[in-house]
mmCIF file of C-alpha atoms and ligand atoms in Angstrom:
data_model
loop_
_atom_site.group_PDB
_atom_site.id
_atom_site.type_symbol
_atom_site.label_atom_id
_atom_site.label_comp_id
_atom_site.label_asym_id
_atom_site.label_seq_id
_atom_site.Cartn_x
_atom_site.Cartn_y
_atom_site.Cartn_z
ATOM 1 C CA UNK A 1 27.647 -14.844 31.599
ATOM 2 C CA UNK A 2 30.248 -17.723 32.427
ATOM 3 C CA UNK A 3 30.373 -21.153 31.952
ATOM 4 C CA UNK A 4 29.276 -23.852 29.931
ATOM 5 C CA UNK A 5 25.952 -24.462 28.941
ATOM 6 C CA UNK A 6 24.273 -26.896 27.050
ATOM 7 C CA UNK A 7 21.365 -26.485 24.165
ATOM 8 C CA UNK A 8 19.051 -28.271 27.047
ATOM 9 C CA UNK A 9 19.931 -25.879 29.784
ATOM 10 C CA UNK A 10 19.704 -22.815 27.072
ATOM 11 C CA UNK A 11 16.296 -24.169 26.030
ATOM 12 C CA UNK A 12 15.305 -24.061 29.343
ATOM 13 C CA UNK A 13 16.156 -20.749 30.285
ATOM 14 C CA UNK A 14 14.991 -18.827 27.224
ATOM 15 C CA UNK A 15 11.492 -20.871 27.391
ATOM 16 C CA UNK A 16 11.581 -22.426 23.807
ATOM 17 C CA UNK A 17 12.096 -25.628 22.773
ATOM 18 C CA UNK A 18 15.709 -27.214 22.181
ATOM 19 C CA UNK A 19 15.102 -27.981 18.185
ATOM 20 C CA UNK A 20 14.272 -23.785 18.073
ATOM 21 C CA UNK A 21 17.867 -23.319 19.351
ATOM 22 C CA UNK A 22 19.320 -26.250 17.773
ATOM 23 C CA UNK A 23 18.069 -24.911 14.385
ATOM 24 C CA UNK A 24 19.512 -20.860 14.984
ATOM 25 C CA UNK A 25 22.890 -22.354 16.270
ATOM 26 C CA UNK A 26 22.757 -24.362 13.355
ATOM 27 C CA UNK A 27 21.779 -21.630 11.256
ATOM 28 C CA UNK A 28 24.581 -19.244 12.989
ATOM 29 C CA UNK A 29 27.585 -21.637 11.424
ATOM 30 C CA UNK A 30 29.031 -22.148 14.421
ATOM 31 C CA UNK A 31 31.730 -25.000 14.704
ATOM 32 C CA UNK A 32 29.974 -27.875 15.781
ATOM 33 C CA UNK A 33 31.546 -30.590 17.944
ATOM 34 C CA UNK A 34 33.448 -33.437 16.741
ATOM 35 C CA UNK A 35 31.291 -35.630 19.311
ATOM 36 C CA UNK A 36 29.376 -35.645 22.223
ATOM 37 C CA UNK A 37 26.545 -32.289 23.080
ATOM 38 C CA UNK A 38 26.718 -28.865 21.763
ATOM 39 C CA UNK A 39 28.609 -27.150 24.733
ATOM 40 C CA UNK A 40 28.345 -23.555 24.360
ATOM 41 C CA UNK A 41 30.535 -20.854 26.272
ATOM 42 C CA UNK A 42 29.121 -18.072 28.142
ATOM 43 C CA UNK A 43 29.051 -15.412 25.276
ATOM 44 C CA UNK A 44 27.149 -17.853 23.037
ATOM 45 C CA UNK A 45 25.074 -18.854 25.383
ATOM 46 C CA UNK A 46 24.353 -14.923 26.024
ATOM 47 C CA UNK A 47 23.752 -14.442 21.934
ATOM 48 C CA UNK A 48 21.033 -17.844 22.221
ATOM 49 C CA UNK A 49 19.137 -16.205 24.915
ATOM 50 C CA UNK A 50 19.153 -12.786 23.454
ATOM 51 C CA UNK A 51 18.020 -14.350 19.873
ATOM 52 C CA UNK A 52 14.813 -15.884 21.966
ATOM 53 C CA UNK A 53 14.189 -13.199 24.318
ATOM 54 C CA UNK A 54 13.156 -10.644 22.154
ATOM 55 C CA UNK A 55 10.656 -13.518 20.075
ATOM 56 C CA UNK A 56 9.187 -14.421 23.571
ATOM 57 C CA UNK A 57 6.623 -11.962 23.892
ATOM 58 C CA UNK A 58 5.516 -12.809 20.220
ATOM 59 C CA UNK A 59 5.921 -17.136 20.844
ATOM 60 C CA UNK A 60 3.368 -17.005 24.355
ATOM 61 C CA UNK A 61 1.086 -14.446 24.213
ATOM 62 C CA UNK A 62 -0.247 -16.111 27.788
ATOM 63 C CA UNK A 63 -1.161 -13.090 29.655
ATOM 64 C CA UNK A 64 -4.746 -11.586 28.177
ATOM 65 C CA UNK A 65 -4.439 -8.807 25.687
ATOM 66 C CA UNK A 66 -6.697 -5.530 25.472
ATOM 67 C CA UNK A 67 -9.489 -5.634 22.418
ATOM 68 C CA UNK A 68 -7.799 -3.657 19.889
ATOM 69 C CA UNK A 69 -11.006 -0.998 19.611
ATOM 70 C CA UNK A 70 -10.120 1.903 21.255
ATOM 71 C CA UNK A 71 -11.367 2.950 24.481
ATOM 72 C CA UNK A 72 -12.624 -0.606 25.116
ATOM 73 C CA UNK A 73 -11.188 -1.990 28.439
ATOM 74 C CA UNK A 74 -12.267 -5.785 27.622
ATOM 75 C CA UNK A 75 -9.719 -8.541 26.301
ATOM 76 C CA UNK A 76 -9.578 -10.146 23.604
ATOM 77 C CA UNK A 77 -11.315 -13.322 22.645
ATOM 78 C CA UNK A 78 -9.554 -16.230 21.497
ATOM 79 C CA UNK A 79 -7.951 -15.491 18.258
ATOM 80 C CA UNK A 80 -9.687 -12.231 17.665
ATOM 81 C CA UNK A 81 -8.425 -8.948 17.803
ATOM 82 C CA UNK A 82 -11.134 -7.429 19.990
ATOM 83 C CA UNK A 83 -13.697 -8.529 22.727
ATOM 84 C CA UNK A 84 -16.249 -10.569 22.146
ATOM 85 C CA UNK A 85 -18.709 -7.909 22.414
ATOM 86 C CA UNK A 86 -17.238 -5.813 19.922
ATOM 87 C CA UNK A 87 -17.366 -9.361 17.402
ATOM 88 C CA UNK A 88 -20.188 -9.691 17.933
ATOM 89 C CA UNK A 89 -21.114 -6.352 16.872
ATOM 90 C CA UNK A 90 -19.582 -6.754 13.740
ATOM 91 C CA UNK A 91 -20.481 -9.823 12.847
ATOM 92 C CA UNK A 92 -24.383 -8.166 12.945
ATOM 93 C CA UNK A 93 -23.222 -4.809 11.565
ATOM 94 C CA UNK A 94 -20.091 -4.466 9.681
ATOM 95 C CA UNK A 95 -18.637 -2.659 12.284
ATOM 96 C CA UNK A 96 -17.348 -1.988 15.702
ATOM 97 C CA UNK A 97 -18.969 1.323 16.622
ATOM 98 C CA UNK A 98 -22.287 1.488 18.255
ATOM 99 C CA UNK A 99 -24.817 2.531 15.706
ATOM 100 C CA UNK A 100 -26.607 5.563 15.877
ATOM 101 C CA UNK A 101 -30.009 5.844 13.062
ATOM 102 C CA UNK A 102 -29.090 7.571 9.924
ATOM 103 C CA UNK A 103 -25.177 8.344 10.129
ATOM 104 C CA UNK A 104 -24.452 4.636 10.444
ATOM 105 C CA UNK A 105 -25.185 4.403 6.476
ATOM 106 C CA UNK A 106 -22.850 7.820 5.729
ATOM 107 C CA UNK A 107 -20.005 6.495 8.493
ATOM 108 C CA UNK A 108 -19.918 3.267 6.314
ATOM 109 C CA UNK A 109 -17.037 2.741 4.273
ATOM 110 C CA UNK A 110 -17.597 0.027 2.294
ATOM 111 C CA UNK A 111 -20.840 -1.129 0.770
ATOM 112 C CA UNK A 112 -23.204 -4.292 1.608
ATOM 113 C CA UNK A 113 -21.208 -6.214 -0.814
ATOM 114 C CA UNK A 114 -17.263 -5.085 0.755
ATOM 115 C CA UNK A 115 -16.809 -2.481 -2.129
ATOM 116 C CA UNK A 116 -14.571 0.068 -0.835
ATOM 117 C CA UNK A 117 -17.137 3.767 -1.097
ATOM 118 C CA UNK A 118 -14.158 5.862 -2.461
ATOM 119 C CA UNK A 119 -15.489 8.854 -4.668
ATOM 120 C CA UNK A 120 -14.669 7.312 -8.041
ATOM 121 C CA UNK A 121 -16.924 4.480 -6.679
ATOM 122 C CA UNK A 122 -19.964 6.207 -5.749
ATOM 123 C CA UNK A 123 -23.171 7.461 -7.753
ATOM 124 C CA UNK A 124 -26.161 8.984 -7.072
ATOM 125 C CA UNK A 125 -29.610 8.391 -8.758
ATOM 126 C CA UNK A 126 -30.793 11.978 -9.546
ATOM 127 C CA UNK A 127 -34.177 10.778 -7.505
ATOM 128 C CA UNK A 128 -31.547 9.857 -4.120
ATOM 129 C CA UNK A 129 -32.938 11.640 -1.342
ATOM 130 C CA UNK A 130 -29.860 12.910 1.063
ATOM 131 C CA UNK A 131 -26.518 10.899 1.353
ATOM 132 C CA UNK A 132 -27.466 7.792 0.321
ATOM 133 C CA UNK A 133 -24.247 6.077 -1.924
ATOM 134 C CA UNK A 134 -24.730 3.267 -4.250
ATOM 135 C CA UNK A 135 -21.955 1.626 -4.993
ATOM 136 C CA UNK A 136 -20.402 1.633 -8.733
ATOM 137 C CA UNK A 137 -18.677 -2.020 -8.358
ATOM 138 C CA UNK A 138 -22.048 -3.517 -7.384
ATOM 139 C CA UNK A 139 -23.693 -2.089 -10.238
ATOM 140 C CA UNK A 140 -21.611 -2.595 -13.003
ATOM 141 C CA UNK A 141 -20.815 -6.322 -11.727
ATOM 142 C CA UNK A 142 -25.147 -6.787 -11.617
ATOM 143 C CA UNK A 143 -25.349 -4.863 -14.997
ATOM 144 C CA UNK A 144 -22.982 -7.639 -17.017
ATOM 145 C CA UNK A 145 -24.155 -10.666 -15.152
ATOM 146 C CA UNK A 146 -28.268 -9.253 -16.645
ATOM 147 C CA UNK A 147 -26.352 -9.232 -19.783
ATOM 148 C CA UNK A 148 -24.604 -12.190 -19.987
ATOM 149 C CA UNK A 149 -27.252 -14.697 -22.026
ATOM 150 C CA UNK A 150 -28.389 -17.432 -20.359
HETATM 151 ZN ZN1 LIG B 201 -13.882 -4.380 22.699
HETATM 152 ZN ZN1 LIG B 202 -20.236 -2.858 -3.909
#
């Protein structure tokens, strides 16, 4: 890359705006000119648009992404990561998958409450009838706000 090339031109190119490369040249130390515009030779100019190319992607996410659930061939809504049909879902469930009866409960991994169901946090009424898990957090945080006195 030859030439001379201004922090205007460079903005231009790389798609950003001209305080983002202002503020890395700045940040790079480079000798700054006595007077007049930052004039920048062509392996600078090379090393600015390097610098923004690989943030691009990251800076204008314009074209539409894929919903991050996998198999699903929808995009993504807004600021989500997934569709809106699989938001939605969650929003009413708790979770992505479609829900099928009785393993829903055992596929959960967290109870009502957000409680992670790791072994240490599960236990089991001796009257619990199959896989149902109660969750230990829940109870011990109902258990000392019965006891607190009011
Ligand atoms: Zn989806
Ligand atoms: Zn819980």
């Amino acid at each position: 890359m030859a030439g001379e090339w201004t922090i205007r031109e460079l903005a231009r190119k790389a798609g950003v705006s001209r305080k983002s490369v202002w503020a890395w040249i700045d940040a790079q130390g480079w000798a700054r000119p006595v007077s007049g515009p930052w004039i920048l030779d062509g392996e600078r100019a090379r090393l600015v648009l390097e610098r923004f190319e690989q943030t691009a992607p990251l800076r204008t996410p314009r074209e539409p992404v894929p919903c991050s659930i996998e198999g699903c061939e929808r995009t993504r809504a807004g600021l989500q990561d997934m569709c809106k049909m699989h938001y939605q879902r969650r929003l009413r469930t708790g979770r992505t998958e479609r829900s099928s009866g009785g393993d829903w409960q055992t596929a959960k991994t967290h109870c009502p409450a957000g409680h992670e169901y790791r072994p240490e946090n599960i236990y089991r009424f001796p009257s619990d009838v199959g896989t149902r898990r109660r969750c230990r957090t829940c109870r011990i945080a109902q258990s000392s706000v019965s006891k607190k006195p009011s």
